[in-house]
GROMACS .gro file of C-alpha atoms in nm:
model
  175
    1UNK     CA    1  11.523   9.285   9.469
    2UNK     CA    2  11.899   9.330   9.337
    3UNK     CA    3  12.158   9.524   9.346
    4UNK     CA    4  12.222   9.674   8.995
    5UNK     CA    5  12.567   9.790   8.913
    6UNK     CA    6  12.736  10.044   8.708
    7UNK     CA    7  13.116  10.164   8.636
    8UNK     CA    8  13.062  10.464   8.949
    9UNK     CA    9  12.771  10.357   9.133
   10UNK     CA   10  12.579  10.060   9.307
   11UNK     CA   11  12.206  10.098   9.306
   12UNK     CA   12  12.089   9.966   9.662
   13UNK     CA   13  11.686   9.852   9.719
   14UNK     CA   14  11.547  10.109   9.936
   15UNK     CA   15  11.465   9.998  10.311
   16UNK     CA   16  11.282  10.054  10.546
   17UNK     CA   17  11.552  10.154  10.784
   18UNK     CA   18  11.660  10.403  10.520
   19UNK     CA   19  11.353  10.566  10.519
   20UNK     CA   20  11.272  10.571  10.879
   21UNK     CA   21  11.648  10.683  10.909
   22UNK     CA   22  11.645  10.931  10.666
   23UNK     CA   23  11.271  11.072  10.830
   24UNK     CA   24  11.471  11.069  11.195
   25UNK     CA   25  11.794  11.296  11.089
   26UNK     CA   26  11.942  11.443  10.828
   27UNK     CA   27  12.236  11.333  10.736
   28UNK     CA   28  12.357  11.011  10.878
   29UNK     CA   29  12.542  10.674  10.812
   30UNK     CA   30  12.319  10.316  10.794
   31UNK     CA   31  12.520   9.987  10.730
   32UNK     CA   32  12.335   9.796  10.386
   33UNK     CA   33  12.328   9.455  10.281
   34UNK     CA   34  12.519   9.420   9.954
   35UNK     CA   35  12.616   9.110   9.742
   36UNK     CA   36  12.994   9.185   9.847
   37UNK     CA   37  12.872   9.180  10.208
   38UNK     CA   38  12.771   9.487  10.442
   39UNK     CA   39  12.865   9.856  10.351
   40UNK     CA   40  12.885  10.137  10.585
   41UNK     CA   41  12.684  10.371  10.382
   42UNK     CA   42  12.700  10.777  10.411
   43UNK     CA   43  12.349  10.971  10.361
   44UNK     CA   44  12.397  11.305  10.346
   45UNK     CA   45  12.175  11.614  10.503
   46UNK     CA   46  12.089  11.674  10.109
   47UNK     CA   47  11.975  11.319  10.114
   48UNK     CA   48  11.745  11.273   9.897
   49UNK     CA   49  11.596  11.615   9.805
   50UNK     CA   50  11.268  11.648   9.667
   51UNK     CA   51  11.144  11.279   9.731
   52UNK     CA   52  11.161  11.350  10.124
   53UNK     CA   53  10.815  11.474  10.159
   54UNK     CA   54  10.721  11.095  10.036
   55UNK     CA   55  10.936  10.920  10.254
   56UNK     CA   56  10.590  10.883  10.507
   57UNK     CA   57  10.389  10.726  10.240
   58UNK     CA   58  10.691  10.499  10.161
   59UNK     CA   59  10.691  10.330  10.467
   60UNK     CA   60  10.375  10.213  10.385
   61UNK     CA   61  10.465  10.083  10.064
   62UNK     CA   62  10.797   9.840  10.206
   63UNK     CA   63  10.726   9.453  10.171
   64UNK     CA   64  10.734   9.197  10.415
   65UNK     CA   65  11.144   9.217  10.383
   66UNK     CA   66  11.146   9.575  10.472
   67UNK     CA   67  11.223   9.693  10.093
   68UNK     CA   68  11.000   9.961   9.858
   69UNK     CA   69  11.000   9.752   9.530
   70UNK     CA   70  11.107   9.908   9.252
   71UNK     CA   71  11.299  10.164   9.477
   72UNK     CA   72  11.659  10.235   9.444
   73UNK     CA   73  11.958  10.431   9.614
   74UNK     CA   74  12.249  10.534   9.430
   75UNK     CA   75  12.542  10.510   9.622
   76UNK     CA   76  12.903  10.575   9.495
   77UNK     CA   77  13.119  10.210   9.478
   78UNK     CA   78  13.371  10.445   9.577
   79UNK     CA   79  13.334  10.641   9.947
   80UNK     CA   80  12.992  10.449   9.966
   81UNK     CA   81  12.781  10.772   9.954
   82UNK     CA   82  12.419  10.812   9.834
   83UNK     CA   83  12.395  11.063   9.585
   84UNK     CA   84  12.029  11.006   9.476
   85UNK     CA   85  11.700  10.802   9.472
   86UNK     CA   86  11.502  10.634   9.157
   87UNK     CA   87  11.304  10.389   9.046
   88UNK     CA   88  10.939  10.280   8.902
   89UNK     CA   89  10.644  10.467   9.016
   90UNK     CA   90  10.385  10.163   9.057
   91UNK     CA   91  10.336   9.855   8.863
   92UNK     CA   92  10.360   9.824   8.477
   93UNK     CA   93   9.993   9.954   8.318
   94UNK     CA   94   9.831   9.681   8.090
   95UNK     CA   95   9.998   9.797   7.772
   96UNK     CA   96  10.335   9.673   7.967
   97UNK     CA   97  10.446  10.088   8.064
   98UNK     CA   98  10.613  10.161   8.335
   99UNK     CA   99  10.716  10.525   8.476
  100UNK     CA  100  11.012  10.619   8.622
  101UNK     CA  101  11.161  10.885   8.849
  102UNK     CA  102  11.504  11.016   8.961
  103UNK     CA  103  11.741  11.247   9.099
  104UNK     CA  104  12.071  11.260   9.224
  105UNK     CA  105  12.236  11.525   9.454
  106UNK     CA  106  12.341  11.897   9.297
  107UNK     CA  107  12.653  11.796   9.404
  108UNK     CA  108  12.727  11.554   9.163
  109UNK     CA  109  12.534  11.698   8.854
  110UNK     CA  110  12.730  11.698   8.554
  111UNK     CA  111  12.963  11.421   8.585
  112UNK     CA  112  12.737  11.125   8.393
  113UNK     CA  113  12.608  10.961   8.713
  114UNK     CA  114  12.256  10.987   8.623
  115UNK     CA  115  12.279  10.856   8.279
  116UNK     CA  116  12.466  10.585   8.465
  117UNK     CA  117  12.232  10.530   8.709
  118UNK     CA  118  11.927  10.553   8.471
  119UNK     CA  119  12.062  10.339   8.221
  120UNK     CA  120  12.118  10.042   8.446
  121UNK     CA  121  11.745  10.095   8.586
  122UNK     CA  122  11.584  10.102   8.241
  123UNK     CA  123  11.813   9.801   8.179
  124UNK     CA  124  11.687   9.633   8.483
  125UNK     CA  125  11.321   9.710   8.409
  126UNK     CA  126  11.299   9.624   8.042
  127UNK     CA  127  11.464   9.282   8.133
  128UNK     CA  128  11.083   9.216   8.314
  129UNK     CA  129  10.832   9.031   8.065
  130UNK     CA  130  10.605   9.291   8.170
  131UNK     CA  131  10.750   9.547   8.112
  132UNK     CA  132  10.723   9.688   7.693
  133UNK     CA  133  10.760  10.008   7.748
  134UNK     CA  134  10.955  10.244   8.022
  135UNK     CA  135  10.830  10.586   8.060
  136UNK     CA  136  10.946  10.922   8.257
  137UNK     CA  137  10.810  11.295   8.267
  138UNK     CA  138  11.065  11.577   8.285
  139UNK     CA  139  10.995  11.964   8.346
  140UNK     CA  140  11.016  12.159   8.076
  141UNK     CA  141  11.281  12.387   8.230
  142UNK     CA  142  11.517  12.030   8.319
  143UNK     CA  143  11.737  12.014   7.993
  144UNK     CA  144  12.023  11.869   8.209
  145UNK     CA  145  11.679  11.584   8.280
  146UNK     CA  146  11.589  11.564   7.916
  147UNK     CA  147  11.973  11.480   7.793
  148UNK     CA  148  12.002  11.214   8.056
  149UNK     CA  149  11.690  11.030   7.862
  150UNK     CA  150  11.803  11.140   7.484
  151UNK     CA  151  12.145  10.961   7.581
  152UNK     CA  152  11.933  10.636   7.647
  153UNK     CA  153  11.732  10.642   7.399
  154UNK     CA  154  11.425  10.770   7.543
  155UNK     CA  155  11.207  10.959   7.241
  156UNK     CA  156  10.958  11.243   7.308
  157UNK     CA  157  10.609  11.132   7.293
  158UNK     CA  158  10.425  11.430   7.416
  159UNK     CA  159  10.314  11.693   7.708
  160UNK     CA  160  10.167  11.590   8.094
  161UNK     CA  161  10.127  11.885   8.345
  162UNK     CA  162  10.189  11.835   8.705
  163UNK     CA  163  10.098  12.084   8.974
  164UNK     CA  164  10.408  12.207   9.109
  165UNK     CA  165  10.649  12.200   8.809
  166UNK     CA  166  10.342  12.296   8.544
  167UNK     CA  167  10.390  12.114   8.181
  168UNK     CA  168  10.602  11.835   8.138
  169UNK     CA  169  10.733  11.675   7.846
  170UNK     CA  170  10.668  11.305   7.844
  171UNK     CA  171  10.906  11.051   7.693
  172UNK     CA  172  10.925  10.651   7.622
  173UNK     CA  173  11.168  10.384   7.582
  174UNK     CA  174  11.055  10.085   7.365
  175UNK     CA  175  11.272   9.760   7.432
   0.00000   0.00000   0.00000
């Protein structure tokens, strides 16, 4: 799997290290295999939010290599922190969609990373031949979520419902 790049961020394959690191302590440093060599990479505590109560079912979704396809860690080209986790949830449907998921640390809210970070995913993903469509699900309570997609071109499609953040609006990115 490759590293994507942005202007701000690299987008590192989640390991298995990372998430059996991550599961041991929070908040620590791993070194990560990156096309300019290693990198000395800082996780913090906040590390990576939400997602955390996954991170057991993850392991059992790394590849022989040690890496959850489709999986992704943004870390800053600068400092070489990770400020958030996305990626696809699954394997494109037989219409060619594909899901995604992300979220990046409060602490950098605000300041375009996510666009940045979701942009070179989608990017990524709709380069795939089967991929046609890329899809995500925000609450309806996440406008700082929804203006991330409307920046990328993602177009309301209609309403989901998940149990812990109720209804959700759906949204799709055609290639």
């Amino acid at each position: 799997m490759p590293v994507l790049f942005t202007p701000r961020l690299q987008l590192l394959p989640m390991t298995r290290d990372m998430i059996i690191a991550r599961l041991e302590a929070a908040g620590f440093s791993l070194t990560c295999d990156t096309p300019d060599g290693p990198l000395e990479v800082c996780f913090p505590a906040e590390w990576p939010g939400a997602p955390l109560g996954a991170f057991p079912y993850y392991l059992t979704q790394t590849d022989r290599e040690g890496v959850k396809r489709g999986s992704f860690v943004a870390v800053t080209r600068e400092g070489g922190r990770a400020i958030g986790q996305l990626g696809s949830k699954g394997k494109p449907n037989a219409a060619g969609e594909l899901e995604i998921g992300y979220g990046l640390n409060p602490e950098v809210w605000g300041q375009g990373l996510a666009t940045e970070a979701v942009g070179a995913l989608v990017a990524h993903l709709h380069a795939r031949p089967d991929v046609q469509m890329v899809t995500a699900q925000t609450a309806l309570h996440n406008r700082a979520s929804e203006r991330v997609l409307e920046k990328l071109g993602f177009v309301r499609t209609g309403r989901g419902w998940d149990d812990e953040e109720g209804e959700l609006t759906v949204w799709a990115h055609r290639v």
